[in-house]
XYZ file of C-alpha atoms in Angstrom:
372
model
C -62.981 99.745 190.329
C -60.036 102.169 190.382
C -56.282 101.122 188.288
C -56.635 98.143 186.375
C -55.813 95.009 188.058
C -51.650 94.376 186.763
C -51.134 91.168 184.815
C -48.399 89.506 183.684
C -48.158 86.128 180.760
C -45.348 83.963 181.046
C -46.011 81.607 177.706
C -46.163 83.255 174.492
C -47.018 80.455 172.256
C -50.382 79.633 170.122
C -52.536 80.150 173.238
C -51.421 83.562 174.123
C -52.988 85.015 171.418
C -56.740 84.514 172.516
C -55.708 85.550 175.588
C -54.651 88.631 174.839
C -57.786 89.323 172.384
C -59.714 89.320 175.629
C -57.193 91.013 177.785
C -55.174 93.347 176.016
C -58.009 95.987 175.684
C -60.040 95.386 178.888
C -60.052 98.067 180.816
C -60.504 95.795 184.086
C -56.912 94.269 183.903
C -53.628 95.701 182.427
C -51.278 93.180 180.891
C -48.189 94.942 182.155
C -45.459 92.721 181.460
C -44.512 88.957 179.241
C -42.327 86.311 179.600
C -41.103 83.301 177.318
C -38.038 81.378 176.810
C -37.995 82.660 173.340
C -37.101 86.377 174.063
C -37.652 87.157 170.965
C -40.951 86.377 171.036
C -41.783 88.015 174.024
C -40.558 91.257 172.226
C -42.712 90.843 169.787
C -45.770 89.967 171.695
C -44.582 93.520 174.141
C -44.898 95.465 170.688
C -48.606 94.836 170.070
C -49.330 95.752 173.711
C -49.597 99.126 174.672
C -47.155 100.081 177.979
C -46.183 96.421 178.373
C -42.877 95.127 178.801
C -40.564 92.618 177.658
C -38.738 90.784 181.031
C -37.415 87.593 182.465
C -39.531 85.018 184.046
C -37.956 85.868 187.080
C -38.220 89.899 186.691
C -42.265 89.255 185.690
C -42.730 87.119 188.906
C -41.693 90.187 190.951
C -42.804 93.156 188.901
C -43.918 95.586 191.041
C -47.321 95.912 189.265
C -48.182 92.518 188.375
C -50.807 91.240 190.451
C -51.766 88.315 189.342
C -49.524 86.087 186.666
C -51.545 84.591 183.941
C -49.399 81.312 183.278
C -49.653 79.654 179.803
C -46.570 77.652 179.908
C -46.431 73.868 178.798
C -48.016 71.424 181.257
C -44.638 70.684 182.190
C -44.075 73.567 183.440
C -47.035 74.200 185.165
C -46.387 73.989 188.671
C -43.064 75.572 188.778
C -44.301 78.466 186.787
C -46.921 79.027 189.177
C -45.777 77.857 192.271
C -42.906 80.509 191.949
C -45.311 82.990 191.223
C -47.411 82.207 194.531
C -44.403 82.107 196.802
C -43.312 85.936 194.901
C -47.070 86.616 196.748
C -49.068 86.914 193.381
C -52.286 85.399 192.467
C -52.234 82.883 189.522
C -54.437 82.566 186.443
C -53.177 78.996 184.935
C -53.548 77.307 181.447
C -55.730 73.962 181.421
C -54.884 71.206 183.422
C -54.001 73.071 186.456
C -50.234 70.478 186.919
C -49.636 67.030 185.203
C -49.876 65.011 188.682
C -52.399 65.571 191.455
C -49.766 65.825 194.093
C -48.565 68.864 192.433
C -52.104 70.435 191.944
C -52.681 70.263 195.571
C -49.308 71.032 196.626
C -50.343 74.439 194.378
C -53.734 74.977 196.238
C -52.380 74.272 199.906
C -49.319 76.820 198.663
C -51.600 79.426 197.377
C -54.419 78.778 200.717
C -51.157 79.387 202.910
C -49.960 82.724 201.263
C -53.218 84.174 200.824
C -53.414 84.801 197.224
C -56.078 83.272 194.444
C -55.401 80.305 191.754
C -57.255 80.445 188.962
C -57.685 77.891 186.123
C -59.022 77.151 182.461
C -61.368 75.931 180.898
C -63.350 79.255 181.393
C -65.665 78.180 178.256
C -68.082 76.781 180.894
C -68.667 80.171 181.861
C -70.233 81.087 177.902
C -74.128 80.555 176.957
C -73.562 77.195 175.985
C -72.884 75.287 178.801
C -74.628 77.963 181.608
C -77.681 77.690 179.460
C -77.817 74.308 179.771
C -76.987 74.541 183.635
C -79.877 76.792 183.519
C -82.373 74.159 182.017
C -81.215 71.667 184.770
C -81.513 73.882 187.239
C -84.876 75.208 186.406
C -86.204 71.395 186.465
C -86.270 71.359 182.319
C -85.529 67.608 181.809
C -86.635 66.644 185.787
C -83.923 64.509 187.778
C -81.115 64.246 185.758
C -79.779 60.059 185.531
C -76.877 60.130 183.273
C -74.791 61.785 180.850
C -72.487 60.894 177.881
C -69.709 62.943 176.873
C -67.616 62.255 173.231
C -64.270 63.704 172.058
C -62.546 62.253 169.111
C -59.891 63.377 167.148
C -57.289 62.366 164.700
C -55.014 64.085 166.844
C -53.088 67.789 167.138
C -50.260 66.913 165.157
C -52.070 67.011 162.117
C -52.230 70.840 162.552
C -50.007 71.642 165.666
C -46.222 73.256 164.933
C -44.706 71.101 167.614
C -47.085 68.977 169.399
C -44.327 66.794 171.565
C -46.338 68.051 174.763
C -49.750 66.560 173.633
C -48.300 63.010 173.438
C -45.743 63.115 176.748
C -46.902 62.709 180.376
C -49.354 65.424 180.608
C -50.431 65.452 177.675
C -53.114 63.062 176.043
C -56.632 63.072 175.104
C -57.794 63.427 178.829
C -55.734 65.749 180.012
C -56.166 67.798 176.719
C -59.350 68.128 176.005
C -60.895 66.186 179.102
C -60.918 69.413 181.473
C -63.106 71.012 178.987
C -65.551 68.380 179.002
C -65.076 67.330 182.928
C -65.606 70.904 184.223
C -68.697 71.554 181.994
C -70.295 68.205 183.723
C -69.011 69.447 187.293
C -71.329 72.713 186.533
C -74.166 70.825 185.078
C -74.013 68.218 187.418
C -71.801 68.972 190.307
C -69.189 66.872 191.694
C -67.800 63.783 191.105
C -66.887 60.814 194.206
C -65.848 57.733 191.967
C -64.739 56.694 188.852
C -63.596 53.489 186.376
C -61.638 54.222 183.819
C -60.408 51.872 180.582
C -57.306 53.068 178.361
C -55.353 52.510 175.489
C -52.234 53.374 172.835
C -53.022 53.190 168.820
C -48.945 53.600 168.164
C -46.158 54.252 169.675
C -45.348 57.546 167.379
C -47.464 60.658 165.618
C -46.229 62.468 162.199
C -45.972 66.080 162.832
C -48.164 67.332 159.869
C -47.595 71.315 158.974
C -44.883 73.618 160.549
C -41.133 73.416 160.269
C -41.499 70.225 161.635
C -43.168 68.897 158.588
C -42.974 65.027 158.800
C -41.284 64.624 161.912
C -41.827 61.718 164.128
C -42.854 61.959 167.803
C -42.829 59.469 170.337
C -46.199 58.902 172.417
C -45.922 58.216 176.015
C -49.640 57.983 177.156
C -52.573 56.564 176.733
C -54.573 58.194 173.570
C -57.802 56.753 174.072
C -59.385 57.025 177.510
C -62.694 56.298 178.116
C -65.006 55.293 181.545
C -67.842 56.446 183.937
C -67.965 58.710 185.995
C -70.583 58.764 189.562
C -71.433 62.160 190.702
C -72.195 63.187 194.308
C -76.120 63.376 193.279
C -76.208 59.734 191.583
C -75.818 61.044 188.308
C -74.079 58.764 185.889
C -71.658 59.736 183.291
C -69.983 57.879 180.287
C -67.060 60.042 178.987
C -64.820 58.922 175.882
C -61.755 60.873 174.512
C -59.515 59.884 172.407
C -56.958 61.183 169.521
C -57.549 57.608 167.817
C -60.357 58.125 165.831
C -61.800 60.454 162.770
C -64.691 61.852 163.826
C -68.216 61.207 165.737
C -71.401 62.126 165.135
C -71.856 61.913 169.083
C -73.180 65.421 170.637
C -70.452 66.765 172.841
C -72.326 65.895 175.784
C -75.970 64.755 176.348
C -77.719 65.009 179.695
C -80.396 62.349 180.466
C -83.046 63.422 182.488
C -86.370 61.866 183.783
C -88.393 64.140 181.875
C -86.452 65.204 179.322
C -83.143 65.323 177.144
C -80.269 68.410 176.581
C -77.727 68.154 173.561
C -75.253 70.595 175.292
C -72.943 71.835 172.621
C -68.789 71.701 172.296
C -67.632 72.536 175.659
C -64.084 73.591 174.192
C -66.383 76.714 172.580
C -68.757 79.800 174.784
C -71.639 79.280 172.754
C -73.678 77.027 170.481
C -77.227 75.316 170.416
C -78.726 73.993 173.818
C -81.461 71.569 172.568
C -84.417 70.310 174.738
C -86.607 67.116 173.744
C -89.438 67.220 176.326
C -90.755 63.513 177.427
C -94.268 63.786 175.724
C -93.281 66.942 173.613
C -93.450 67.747 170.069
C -89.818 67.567 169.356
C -86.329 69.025 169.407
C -86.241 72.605 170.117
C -83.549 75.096 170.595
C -83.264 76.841 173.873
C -82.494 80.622 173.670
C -79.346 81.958 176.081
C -80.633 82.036 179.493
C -77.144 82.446 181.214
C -73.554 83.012 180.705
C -71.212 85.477 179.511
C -72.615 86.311 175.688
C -69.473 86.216 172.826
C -67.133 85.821 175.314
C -63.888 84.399 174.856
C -60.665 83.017 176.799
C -59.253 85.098 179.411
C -62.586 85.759 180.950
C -62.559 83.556 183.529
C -59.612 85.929 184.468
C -61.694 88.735 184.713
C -64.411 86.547 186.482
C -61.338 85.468 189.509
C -60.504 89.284 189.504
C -63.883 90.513 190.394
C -64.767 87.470 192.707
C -65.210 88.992 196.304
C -66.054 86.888 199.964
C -68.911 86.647 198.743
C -69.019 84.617 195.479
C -65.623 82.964 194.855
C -63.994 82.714 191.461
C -65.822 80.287 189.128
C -63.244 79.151 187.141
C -61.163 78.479 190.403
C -58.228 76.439 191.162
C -60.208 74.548 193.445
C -62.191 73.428 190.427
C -59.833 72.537 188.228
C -58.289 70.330 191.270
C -61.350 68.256 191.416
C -61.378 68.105 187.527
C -57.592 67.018 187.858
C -58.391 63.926 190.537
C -61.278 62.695 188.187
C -58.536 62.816 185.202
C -55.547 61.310 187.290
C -58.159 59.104 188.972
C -59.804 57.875 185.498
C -56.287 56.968 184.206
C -55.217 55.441 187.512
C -58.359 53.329 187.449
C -57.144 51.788 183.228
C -53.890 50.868 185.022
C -54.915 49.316 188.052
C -58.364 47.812 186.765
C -60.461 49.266 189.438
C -62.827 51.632 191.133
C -61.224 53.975 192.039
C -62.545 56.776 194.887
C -61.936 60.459 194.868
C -60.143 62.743 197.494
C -61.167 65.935 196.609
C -64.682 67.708 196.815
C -66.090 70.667 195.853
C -69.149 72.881 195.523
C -70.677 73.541 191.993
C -69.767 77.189 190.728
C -72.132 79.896 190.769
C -74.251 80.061 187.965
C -73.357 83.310 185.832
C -76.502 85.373 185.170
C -76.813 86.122 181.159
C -74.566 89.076 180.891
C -74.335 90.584 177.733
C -70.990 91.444 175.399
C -70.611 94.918 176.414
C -71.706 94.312 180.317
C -68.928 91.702 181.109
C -66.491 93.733 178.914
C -66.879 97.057 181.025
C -64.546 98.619 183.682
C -67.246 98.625 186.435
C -69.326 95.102 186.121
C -69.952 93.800 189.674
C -68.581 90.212 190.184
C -71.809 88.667 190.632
């Protein structure tokens, strides 16, 4: 594969550190340089990495060995952050949801299609033997046609354990556009894409209690919608019912369900790589656990990173800005649909993901795995 491919992380906050379990070791990538607005913090995160330095935003964005900026700003920030690193003619690896508003997410695409460089996006989780094993199933005819879907996330909320959890409750933030791309792009790969949607929303109260942190019983203000629910039609005719929301306790709901005409898949958390995949056959027996069939085994975040950097013509990134634009019209789309009251159609398309082949811990985590 010859030198590592250069990368360089501008957002140093709770994130960064899974990243940089995955990444700071690899030998496919070399994290050569970090970013934050707390300076001090990117000196400390330089420290733990071997040969990286401590810069600017500005001096990161046109380092002469970063390749490819891995951007885990705020949503906030999202598009600037990477929009300045496409026009500085570097590829982008972006933090879940690809931009708060769907004109900026395609404004980033077109940008990046224009200057010839790659956008990638989280969730890469979808990529782990939980959700490709279930893909696999699907795919393989398991359950037969699949009909519908359900797909539950609740929560009392991220302030209860966040430091400073403003973001989740301003525009951008929410149970959607939170957690939803975790759970959207896991049905886009089990079920492909998506051409309508009806959405319902609503507010519990108008502030959250920071809960832990030197924040410790400060009040927030909420400026979106914290419970979001509403159906989603695929291309194939596929329906699915998706509820988040940061309103309730708990639910004994599995993270997603698939409904097929011959069978049933529990499909486990989307927000983790692994967990059960479990099968009731029509006229079978029973519940049974499927063994991983396909995905990246133990992986963890940052290798959907490693997955854009070893894409080629010939099998495009899988956790691809392209992607996570389609998950971002569903999510803009789903809300726009509570506010208006309507059906509302979508304006993006795009092709399911290749399916990754089970690849084992120490395959997917060496310097010369093909991107296949």
């Amino acid at each position: 594969m010859g030198d590592p491919h250069g990368v360089g992380i501008v957002g140093l906050g709770v994130i960064s550190r899974a990243y940089l379990n995955t990444l700071a070791d690899h030998p496919t990538v070399r994290v050569v340089a970090v970013a934050d607005l707390d300076a001090a913090r990117a000196v400390a995160a330089a420290a733990t990495i071997p040969g990286a330095e401590a810069v600017s935003v500005e001096r990161l964005l046109h380092h002469p060995d970063v390749a490819t900026v891995l951007n885990l700003t705020i949503p906030a920030a999202h598009a600037e952050i990477s929009g300045a690193a496409i026009d500085a003619g570097r590829n982008v690896y972006v933090e879940k949801p690809l931009t708060v508003t769907f004109a900026e997410g395609r404004s980033i695409i077109d940008r990046a299609a224009s200057a010839g460089v790659r956008v990638g996006c989280a969730p890469d989780t979808v990529l782990g033997t939980g959700t490709q094993t279930a893909r696999a199933a699907i795919d393989g005819g398991l359950i037969g046609r699949p009909l519908a879907a359900s797909a539950v996330m609740v929560t009392p909320g991220h302030e209860r354990w966040h430091p400073d959890p403003g973001f989740y409750y301003a525009p951008g933030g929410g149970p959607l556009m939170d957690m939803g791309p975790y759970y959207i792009s896991a049905l886009v790969h089990l079920l492909g894409p998506v051409r309508a949607v009806i959405g319902a929303a609503s507010q519990l109260r108008d502030a959250r209690v920071i809960g832990s942190g030197p924040r410790l019983g400060q009040r927030i203000p909420v400026e979106v919608p914290t419970h979001v629910t509403g159906v989603l039609e695929h291309v194939d005719g596929a329906l699915t019912t998706l509820t988040t929301s940061f309103d309730g306790v708990a639910t004994t709901a599995a993270p997603i369900e698939v409904q097929g005409e011959n069978g049933t898949l529990v499909v486990p958390d989307p927000n983790n790589f692994d967990g059960e995949v479990r099968h009731l056959a029509l006229d079978g027996p029973g519940w049974r656990v499927l063994q991983p069939r396909a995905g990246y085994v133990a992986a963890s975040r940052g290798v959907g990173l490693i997955d854009l950097v070893r894409a080629d013509e010939t099998r495009p990134p899988r956790a691809s800005g392209e992607v996570a634009l389609h998950v971002l019209d569903i999510m803009t789309a789903l809300l726009r649909s509570a506010a208006e009251g309507r059906r509302v159609e979508l304006t993006t398309a795009v092709e399911r993901p290749a399916p990754v082949p089970l690849t084992p811990t120490e395959y997917w985590l060496s310097a010369h795995a093909p991107g296949r």
